[in-house]
mmCIF file of C-alpha atoms in Angstrom:
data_model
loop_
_atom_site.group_PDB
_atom_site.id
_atom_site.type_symbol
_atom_site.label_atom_id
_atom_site.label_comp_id
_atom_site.label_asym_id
_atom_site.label_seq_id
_atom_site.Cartn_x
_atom_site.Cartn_y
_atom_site.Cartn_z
ATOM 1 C CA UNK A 17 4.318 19.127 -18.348
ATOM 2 C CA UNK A 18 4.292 21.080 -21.721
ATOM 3 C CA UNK A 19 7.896 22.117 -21.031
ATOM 4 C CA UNK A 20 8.617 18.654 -20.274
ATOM 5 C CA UNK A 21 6.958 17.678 -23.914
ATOM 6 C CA UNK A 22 8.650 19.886 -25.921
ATOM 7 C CA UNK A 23 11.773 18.623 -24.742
ATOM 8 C CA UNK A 24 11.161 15.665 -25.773
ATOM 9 C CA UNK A 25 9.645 16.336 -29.032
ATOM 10 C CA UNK A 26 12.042 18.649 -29.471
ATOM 11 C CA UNK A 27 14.695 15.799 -29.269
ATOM 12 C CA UNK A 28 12.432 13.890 -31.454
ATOM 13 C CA UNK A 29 12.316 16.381 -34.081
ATOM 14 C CA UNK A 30 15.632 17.222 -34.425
ATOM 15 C CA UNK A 31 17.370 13.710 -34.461
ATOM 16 C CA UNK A 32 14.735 12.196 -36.603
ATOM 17 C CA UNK A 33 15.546 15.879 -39.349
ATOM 18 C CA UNK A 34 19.495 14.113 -39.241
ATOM 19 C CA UNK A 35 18.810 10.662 -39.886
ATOM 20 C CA UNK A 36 16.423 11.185 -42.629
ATOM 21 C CA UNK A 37 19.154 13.659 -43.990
ATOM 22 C CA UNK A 38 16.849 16.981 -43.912
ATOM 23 C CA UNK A 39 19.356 18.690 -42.103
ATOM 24 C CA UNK A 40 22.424 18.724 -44.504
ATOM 25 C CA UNK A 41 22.522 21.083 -47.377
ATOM 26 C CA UNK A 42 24.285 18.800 -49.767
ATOM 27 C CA UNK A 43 21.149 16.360 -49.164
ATOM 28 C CA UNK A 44 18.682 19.149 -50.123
ATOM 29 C CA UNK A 45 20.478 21.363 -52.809
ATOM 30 C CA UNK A 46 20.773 17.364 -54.995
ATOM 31 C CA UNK A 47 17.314 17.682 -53.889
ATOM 32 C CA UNK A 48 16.380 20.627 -55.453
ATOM 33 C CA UNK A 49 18.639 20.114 -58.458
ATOM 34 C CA UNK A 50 16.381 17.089 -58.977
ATOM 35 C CA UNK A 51 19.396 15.293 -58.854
ATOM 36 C CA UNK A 52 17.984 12.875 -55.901
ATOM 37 C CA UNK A 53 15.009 13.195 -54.808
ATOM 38 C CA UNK A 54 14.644 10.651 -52.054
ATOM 39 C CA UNK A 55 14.473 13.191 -49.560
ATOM 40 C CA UNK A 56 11.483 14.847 -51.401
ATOM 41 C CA UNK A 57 9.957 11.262 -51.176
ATOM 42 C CA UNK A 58 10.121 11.392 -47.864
ATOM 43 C CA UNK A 59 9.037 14.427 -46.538
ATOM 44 C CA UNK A 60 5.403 14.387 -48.915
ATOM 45 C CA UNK A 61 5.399 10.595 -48.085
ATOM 46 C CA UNK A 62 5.331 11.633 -44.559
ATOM 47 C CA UNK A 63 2.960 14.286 -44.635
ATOM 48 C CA UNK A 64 0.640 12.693 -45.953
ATOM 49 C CA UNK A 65 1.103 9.972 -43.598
ATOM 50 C CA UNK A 66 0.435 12.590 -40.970
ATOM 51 C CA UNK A 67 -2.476 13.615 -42.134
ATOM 52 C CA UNK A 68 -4.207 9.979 -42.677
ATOM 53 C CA UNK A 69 -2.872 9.499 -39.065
ATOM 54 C CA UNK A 70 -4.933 13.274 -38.174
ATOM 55 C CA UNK A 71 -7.864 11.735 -40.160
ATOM 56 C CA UNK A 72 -8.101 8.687 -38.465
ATOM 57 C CA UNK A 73 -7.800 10.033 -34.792
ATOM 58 C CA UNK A 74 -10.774 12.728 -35.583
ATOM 59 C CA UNK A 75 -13.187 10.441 -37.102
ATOM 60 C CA UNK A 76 -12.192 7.934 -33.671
ATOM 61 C CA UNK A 77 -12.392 10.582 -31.495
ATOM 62 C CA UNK A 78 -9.290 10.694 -29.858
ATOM 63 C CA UNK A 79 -7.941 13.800 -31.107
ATOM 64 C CA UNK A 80 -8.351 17.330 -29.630
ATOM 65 C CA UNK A 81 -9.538 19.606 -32.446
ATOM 66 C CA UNK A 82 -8.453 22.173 -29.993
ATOM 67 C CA UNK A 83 -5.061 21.646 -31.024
ATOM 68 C CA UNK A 84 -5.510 22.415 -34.741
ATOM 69 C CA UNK A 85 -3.350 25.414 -36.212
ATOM 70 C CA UNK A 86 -3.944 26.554 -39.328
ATOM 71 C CA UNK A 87 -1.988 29.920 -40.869
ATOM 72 C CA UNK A 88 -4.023 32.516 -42.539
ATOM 73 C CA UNK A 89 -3.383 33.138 -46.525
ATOM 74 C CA UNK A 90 -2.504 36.306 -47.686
ATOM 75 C CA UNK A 91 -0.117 37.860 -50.296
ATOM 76 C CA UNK A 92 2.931 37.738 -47.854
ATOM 77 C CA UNK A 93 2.942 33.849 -48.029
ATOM 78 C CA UNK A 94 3.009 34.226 -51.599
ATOM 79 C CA UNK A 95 6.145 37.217 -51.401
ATOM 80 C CA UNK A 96 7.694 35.747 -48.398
ATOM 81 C CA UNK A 97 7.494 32.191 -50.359
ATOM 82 C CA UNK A 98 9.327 33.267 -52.952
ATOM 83 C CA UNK A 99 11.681 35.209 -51.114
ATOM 84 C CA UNK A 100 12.506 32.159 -48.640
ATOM 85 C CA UNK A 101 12.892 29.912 -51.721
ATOM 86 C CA UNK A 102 16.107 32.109 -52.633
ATOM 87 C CA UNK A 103 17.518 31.618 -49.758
ATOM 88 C CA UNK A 104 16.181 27.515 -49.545
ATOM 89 C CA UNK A 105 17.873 26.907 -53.066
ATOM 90 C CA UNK A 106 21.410 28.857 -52.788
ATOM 91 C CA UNK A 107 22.625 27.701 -49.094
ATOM 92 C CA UNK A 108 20.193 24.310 -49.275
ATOM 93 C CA UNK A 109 18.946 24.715 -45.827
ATOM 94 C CA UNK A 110 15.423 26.173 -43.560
ATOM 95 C CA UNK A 111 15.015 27.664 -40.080
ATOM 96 C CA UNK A 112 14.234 24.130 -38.562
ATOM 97 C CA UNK A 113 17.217 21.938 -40.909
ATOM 98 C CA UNK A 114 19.922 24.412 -39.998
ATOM 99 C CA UNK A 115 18.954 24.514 -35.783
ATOM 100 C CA UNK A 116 18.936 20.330 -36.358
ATOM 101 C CA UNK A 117 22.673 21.085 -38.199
ATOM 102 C CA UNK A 118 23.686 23.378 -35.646
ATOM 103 C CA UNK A 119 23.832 20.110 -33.076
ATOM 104 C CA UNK A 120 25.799 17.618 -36.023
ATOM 105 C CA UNK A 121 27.794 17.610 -39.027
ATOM 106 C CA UNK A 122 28.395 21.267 -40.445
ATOM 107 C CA UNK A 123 27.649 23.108 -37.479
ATOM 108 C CA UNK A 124 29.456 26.373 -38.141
ATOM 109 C CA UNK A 125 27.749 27.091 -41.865
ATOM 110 C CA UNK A 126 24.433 25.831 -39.749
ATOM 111 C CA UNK A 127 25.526 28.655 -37.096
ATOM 112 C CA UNK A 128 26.119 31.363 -39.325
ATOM 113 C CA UNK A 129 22.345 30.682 -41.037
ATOM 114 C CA UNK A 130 20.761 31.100 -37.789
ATOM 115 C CA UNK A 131 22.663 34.189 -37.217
ATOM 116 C CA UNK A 132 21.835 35.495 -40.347
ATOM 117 C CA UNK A 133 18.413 34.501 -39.444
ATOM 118 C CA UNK A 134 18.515 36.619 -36.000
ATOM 119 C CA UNK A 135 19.437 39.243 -38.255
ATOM 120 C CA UNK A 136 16.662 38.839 -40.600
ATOM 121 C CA UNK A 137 13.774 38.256 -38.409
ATOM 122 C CA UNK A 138 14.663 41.217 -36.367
ATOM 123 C CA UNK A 139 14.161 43.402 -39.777
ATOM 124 C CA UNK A 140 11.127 42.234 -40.702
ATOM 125 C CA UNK A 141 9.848 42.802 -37.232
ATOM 126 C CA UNK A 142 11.230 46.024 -37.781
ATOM 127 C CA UNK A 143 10.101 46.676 -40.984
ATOM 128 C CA UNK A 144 6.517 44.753 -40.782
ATOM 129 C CA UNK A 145 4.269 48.271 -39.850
ATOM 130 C CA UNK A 146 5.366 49.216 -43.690
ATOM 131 C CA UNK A 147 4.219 46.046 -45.182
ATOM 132 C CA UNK A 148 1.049 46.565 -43.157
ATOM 133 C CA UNK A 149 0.984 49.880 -44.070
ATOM 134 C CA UNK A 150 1.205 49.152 -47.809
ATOM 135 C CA UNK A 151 -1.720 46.507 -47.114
ATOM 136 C CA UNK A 152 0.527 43.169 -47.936
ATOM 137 C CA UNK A 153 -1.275 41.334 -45.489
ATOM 138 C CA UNK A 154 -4.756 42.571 -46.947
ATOM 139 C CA UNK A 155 -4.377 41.865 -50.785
ATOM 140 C CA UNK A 156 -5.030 38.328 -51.132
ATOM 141 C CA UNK A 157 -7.016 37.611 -47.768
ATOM 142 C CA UNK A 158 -8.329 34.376 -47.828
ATOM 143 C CA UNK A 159 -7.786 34.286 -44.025
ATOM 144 C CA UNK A 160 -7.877 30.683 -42.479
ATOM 145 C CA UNK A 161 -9.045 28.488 -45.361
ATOM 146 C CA UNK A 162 -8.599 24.961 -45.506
ATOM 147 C CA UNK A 163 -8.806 22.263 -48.105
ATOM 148 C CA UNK A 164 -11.426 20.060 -46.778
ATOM 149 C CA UNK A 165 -13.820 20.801 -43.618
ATOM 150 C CA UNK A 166 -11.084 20.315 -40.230
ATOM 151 C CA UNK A 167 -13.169 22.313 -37.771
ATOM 152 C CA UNK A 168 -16.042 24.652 -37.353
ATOM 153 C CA UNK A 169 -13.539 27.066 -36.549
ATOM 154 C CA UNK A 170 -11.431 26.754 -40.606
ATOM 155 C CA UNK A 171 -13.559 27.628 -43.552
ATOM 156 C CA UNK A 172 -12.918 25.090 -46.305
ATOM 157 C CA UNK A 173 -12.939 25.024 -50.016
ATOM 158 C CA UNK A 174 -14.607 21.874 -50.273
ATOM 159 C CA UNK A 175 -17.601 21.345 -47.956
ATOM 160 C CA UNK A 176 -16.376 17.825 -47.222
ATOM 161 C CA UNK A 177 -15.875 16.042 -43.375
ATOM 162 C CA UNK A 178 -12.909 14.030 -42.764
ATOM 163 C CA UNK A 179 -14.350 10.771 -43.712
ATOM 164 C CA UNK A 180 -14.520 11.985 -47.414
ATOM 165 C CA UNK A 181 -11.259 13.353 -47.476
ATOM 166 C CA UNK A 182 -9.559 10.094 -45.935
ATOM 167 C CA UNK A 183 -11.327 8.351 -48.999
ATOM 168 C CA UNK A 184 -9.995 11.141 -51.317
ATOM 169 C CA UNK A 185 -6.651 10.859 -49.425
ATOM 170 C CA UNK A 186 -5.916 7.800 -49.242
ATOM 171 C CA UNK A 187 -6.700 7.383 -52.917
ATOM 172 C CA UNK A 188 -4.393 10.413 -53.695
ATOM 173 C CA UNK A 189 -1.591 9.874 -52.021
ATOM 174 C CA UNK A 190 -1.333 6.315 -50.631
ATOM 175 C CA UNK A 191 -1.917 4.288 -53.800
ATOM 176 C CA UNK A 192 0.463 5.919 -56.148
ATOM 177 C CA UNK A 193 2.979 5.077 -53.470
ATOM 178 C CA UNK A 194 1.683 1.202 -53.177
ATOM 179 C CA UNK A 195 1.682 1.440 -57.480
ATOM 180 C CA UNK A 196 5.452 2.575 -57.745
ATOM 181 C CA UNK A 197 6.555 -0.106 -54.696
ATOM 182 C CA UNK A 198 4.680 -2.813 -56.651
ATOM 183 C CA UNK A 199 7.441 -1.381 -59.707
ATOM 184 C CA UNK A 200 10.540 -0.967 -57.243
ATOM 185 C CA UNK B 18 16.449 -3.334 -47.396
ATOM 186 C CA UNK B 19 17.731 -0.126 -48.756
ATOM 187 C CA UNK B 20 14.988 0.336 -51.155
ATOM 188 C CA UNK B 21 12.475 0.234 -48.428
ATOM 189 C CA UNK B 22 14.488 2.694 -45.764
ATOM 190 C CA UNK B 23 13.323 5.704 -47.046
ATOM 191 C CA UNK B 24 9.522 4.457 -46.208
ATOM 192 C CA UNK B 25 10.793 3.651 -42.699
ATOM 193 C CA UNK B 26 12.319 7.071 -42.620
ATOM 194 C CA UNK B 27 8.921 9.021 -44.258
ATOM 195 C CA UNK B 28 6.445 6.905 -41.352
ATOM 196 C CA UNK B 29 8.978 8.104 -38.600
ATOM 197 C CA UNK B 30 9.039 11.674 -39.702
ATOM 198 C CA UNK B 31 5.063 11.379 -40.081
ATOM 199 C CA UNK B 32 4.352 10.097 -36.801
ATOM 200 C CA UNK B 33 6.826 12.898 -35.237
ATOM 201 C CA UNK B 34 5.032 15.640 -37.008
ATOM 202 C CA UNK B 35 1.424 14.114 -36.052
ATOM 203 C CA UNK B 36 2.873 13.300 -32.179
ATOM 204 C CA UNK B 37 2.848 16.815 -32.054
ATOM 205 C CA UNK B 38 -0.431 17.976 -32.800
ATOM 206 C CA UNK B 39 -1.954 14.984 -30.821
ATOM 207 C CA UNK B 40 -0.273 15.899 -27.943
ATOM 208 C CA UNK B 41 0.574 19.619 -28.464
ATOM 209 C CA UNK B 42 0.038 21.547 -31.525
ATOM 210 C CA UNK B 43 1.290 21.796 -34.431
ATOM 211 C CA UNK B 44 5.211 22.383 -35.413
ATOM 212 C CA UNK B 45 7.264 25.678 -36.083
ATOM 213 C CA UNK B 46 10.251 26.887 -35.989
ATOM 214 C CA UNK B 47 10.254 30.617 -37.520
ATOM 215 C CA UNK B 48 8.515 32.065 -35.139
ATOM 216 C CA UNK B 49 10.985 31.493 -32.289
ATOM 217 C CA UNK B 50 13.756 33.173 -34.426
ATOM 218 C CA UNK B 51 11.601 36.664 -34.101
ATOM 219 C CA UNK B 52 11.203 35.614 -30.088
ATOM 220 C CA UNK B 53 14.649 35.499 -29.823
ATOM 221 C CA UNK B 54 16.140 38.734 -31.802
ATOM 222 C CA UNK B 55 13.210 40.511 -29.849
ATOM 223 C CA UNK B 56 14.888 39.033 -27.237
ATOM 224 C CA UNK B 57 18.149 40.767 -27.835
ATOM 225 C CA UNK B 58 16.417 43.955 -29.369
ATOM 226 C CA UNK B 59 14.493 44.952 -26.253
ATOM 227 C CA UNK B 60 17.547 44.212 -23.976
ATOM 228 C CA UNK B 61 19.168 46.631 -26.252
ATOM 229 C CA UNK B 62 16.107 48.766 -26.113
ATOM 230 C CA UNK B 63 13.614 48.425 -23.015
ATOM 231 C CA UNK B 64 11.432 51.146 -24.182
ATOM 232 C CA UNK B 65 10.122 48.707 -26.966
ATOM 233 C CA UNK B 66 8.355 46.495 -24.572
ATOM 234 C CA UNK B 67 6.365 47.667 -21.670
ATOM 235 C CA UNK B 68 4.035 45.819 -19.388
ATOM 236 C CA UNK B 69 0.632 47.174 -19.693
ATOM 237 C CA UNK B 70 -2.055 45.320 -17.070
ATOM 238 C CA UNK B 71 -5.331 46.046 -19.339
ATOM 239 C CA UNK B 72 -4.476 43.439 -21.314
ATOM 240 C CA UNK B 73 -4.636 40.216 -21.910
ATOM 241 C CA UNK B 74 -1.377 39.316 -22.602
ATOM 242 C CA UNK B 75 -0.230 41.866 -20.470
ATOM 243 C CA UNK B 76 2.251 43.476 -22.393
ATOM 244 C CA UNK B 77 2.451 46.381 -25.488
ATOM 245 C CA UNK B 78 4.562 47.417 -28.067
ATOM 246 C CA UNK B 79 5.746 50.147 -29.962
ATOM 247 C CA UNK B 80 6.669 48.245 -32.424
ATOM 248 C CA UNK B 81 3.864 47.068 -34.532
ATOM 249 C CA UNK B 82 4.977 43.375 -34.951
ATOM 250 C CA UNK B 83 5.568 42.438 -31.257
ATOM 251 C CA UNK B 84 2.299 44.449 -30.485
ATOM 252 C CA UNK B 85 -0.111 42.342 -32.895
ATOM 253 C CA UNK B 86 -2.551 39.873 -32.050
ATOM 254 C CA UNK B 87 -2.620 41.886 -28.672
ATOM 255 C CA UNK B 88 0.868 42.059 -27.777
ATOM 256 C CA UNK B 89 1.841 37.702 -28.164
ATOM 257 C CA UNK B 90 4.604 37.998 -29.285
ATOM 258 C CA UNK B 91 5.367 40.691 -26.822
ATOM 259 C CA UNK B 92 4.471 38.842 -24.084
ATOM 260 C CA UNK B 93 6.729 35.432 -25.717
ATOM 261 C CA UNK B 94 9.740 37.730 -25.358
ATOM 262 C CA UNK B 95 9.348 39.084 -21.857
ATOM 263 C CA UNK B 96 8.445 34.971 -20.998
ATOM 264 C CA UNK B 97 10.300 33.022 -23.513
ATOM 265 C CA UNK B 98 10.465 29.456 -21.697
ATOM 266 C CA UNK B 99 7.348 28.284 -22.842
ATOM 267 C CA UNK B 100 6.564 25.148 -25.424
ATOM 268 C CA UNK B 101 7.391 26.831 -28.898
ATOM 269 C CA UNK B 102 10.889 28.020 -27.201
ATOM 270 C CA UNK B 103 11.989 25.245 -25.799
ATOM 271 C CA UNK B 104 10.996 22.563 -28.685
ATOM 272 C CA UNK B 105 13.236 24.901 -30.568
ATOM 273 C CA UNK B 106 15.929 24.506 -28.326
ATOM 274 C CA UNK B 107 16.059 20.643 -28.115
ATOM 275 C CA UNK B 108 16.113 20.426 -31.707
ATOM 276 C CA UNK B 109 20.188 20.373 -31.970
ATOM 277 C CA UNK B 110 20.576 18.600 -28.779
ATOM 278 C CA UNK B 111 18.127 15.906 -30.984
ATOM 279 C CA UNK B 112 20.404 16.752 -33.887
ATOM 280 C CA UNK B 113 23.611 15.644 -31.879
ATOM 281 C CA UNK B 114 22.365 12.731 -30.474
ATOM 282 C CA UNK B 115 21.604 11.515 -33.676
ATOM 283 C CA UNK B 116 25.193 12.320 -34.784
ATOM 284 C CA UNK B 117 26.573 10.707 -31.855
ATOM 285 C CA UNK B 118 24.510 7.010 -32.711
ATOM 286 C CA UNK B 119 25.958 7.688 -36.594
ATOM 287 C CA UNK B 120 29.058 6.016 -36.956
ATOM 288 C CA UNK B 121 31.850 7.042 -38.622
ATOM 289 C CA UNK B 122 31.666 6.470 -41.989
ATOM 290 C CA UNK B 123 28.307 7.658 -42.053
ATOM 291 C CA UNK B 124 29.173 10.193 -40.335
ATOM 292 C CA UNK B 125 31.256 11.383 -43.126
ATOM 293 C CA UNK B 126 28.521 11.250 -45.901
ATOM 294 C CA UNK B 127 26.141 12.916 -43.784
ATOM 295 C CA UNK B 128 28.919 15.677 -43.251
ATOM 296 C CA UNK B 129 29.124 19.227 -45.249
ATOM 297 C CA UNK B 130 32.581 19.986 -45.148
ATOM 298 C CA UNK B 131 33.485 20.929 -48.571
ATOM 299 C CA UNK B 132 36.021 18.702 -49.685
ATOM 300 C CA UNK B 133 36.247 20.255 -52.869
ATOM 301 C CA UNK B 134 38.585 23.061 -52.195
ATOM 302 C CA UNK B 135 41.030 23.030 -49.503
ATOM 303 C CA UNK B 136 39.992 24.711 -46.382
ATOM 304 C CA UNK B 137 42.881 27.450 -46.582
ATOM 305 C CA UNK B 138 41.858 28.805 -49.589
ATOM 306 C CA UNK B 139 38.837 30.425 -48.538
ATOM 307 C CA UNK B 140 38.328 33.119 -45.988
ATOM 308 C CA UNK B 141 36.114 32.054 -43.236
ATOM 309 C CA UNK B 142 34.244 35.099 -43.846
ATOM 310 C CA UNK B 143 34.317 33.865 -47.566
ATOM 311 C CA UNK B 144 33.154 30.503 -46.445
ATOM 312 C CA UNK B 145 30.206 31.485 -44.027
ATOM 313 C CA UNK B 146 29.108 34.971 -45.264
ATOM 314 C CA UNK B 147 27.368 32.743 -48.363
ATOM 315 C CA UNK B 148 25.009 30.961 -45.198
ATOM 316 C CA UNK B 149 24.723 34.318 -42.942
ATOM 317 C CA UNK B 150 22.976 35.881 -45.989
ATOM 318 C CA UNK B 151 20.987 32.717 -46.881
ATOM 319 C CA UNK B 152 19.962 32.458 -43.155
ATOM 320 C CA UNK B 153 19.212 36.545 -43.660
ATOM 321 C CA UNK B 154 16.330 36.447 -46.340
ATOM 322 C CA UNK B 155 15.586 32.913 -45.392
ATOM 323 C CA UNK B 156 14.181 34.361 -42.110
ATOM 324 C CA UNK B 157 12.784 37.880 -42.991
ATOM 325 C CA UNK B 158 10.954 35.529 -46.159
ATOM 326 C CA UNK B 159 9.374 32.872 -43.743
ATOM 327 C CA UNK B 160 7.870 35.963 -41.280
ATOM 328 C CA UNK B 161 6.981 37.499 -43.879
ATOM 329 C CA UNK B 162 4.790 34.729 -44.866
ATOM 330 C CA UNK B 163 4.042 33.716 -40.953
ATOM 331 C CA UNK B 164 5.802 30.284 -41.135
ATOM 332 C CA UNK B 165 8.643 28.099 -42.623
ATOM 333 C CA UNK B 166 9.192 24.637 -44.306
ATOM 334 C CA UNK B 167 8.063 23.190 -40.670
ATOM 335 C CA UNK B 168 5.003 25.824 -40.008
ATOM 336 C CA UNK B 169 3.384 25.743 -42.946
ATOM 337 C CA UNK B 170 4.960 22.900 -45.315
ATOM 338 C CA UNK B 171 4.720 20.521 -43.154
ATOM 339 C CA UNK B 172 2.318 21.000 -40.702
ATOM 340 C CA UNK B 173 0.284 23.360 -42.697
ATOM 341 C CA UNK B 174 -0.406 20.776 -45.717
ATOM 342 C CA UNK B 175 -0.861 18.101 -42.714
ATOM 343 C CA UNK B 176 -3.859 19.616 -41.893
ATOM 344 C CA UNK B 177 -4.667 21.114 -45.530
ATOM 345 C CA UNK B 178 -4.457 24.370 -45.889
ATOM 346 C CA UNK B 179 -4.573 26.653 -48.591
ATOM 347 C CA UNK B 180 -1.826 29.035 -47.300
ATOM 348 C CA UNK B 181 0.428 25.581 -47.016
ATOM 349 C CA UNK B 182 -0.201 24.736 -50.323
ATOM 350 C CA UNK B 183 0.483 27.999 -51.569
ATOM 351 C CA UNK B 184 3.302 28.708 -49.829
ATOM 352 C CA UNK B 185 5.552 25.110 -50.620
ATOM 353 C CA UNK B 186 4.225 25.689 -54.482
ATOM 354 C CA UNK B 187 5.799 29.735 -54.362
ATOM 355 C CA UNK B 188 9.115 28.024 -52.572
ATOM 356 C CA UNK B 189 9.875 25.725 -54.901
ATOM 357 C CA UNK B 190 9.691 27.823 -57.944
ATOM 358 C CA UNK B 191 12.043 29.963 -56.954
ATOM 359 C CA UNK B 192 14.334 27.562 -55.286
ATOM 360 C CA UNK B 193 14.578 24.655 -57.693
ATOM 361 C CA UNK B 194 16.089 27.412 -60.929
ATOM 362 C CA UNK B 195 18.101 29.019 -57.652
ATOM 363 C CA UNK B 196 19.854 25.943 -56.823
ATOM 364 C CA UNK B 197 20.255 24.951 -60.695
ATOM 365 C CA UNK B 198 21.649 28.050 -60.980
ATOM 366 C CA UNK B 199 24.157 28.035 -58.419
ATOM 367 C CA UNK B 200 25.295 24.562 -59.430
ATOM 368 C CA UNK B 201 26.242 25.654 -62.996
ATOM 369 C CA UNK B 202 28.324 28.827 -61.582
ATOM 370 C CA UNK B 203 32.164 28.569 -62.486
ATOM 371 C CA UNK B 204 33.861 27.498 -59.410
ATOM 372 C CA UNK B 205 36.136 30.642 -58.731
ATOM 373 C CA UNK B 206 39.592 29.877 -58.001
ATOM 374 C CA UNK B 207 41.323 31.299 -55.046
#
């Protein structure tokens, strides 16, 4: 059943990162030259959508808290952030936008990122007991921390549930959209 | 009508990323690229990975990386077709279906060829060494930092947290002057 959902979603995934035109590099370099940021609307636009919709479900009920993921912070988000943004802003693409390109237009530049990508993800595996070592993943430790209280299992910076933060949210993030579509 | 598209296009790519959690967990990608070169490193190598029945996962390393969080990602290499893998792998079949329903002249804009300078003028190691080494630190960046733009961008900030926020703030000032940067190279001529 899981195998069958990820096939799906899967599909999903990668033909909804085309159409919204995440997956080409010309598409996200304009974006990052600030030349055209529509893309940029979209992907914050639907994140925050996301996360109303991840609100809403908790406070109903219906979602399985069980299937919350969150990454631990530490200073190799911060080093690995910065490295990955070299990489995001001279080729314009990211491990999920260049597997969706590998399928359409540009396939062989999408091709040669992954392999690249092979190649760098085997080095760091190779290389992560001296980053360890050196204590990169201890400087910085916040471990698990969320914004706003998720689950018993995150710690959060603000000791707030999720019907406070779908107040907070939806003030944040949905009416500034509903101000600048009443100016469109 | 065109003015409201991208909207139609944000709520889509919302309710994909949220589909996932509610049914699954949450997206990545990054991960699956150190499955799969482990993949190919302990064919090359089968001393890396043995199977070790004390523990959970049932596997151990020598290497450090596979071996963490008692041997995971080990035990992801030795049995790769599980969710994370194969969402992975139906994300260009997704890709090319999409392409397919495009037509033509859409096709075209959505298109990288670089139309700019004549494909025999450049090398084709000229023309896709630039994205091996992009794909390069792109990777050994987003392990380094245990997720990508999907991991810990997207889903990460979804359910807000900290190392999301931190990590999209440290990607973006680096690749916004990056991409300036490249733009306002001289074109070299070949």
């Amino acid at each position: 059943m899981q195998i069958v959902l990820a096939i799906i979603l899967g599909t999903i995934f990668g033909a909804v990162l085309y159409w919204v035109g995440a997956s080409s590099p010309k598409k996200l370099i304009a974006m990052l030259r600030l030349e055209d940021l529509t893309l940029m609307k979209i992907i914050v636009f639907a994140i925050g959508f996301a996360s109303v919709l991840l609100s809403v479900f908790s406070l109903l009920g219906w979602f399985n808290i069980g299937h919350l993921s969150v990454k631990a912070m530490n200073l190799g988000v911060v080093i690995g952030g910065l490295l990955f943004g070299i990489g995001f802003g001279t080729v314009g693409t990211c491990p999920g936008t260049c597997v969706a390109a590998a399928g359409s237009g540009g396939a062989k530049k999408a091709i040669s990122a992954i392999l690249g990508g092979l190649f760098g993800a085997w080095l760091f595996s190779v290389t992560y007991g001296f980053w360890k070592n050196i204590g990169l993943f201890q400087t910085m430790d916040l471990g698990k921390l969320t914004l706003f209280q998720i689950s018993e299992k995150y710690p959060a910076v603000f000791d707030i549930g999720y019907w406070d933060y779908l107040q907070s949210e939806l003030s944040l993030w949905l009416l500034p959209h509903f101000y600048l579509l009443g100016n469109m | 009508m065109e003015n409201n598209l991208w909207i139609k296009k944000a709520l889509t790519l919302g309710t994909v990323f949220f589909l996932a959690v509610l049914l699954v967990k949450p997206i990545g990608v990054s991960t699956q690229f150190s499955v799969l070169s482990g993949i190919f490193h302990s064919a090359l190598n089968e001393t890396v990975i043995t199977e070790d029945a004390e523990r959970e996962s049932g596997y151990r390393s020598t290497n450090p990386y596979y071996d963490k969080s008692d041997g995971k990602l080990a035990r992801s290499i030795e049995h790769p077709w599980n969710y994370d893998f194969v969402f992975v792998l139906a994300i260009p079949f997704g890709g090319y279906l999409a392409y397919l329903a495009n037509d033509k002249k859409r096709r075209s804009q959505m298109s990288d060829v670089d139309v700019t300078i004549p494909s025999t003028a450049k090398s084709d190691i000229r023309r896709y060494f630039p994205s091996f080494l992009g794909g390069f630190i792109l990777l050994y960046g987003a392990r380094m930092a245990d997720g990508c733009t999907s991991g810990h961008m997207m889903s990460g900030m979804m359910q807000g947290s900290i190392s999301g926020y931190i990590f999209a703030a440290c990607v973006f000032a680096v690749a916004i002057p990056s991409a300036l940067l490249v733009g306002r190279m001289p074109r070299r001529r070949d």
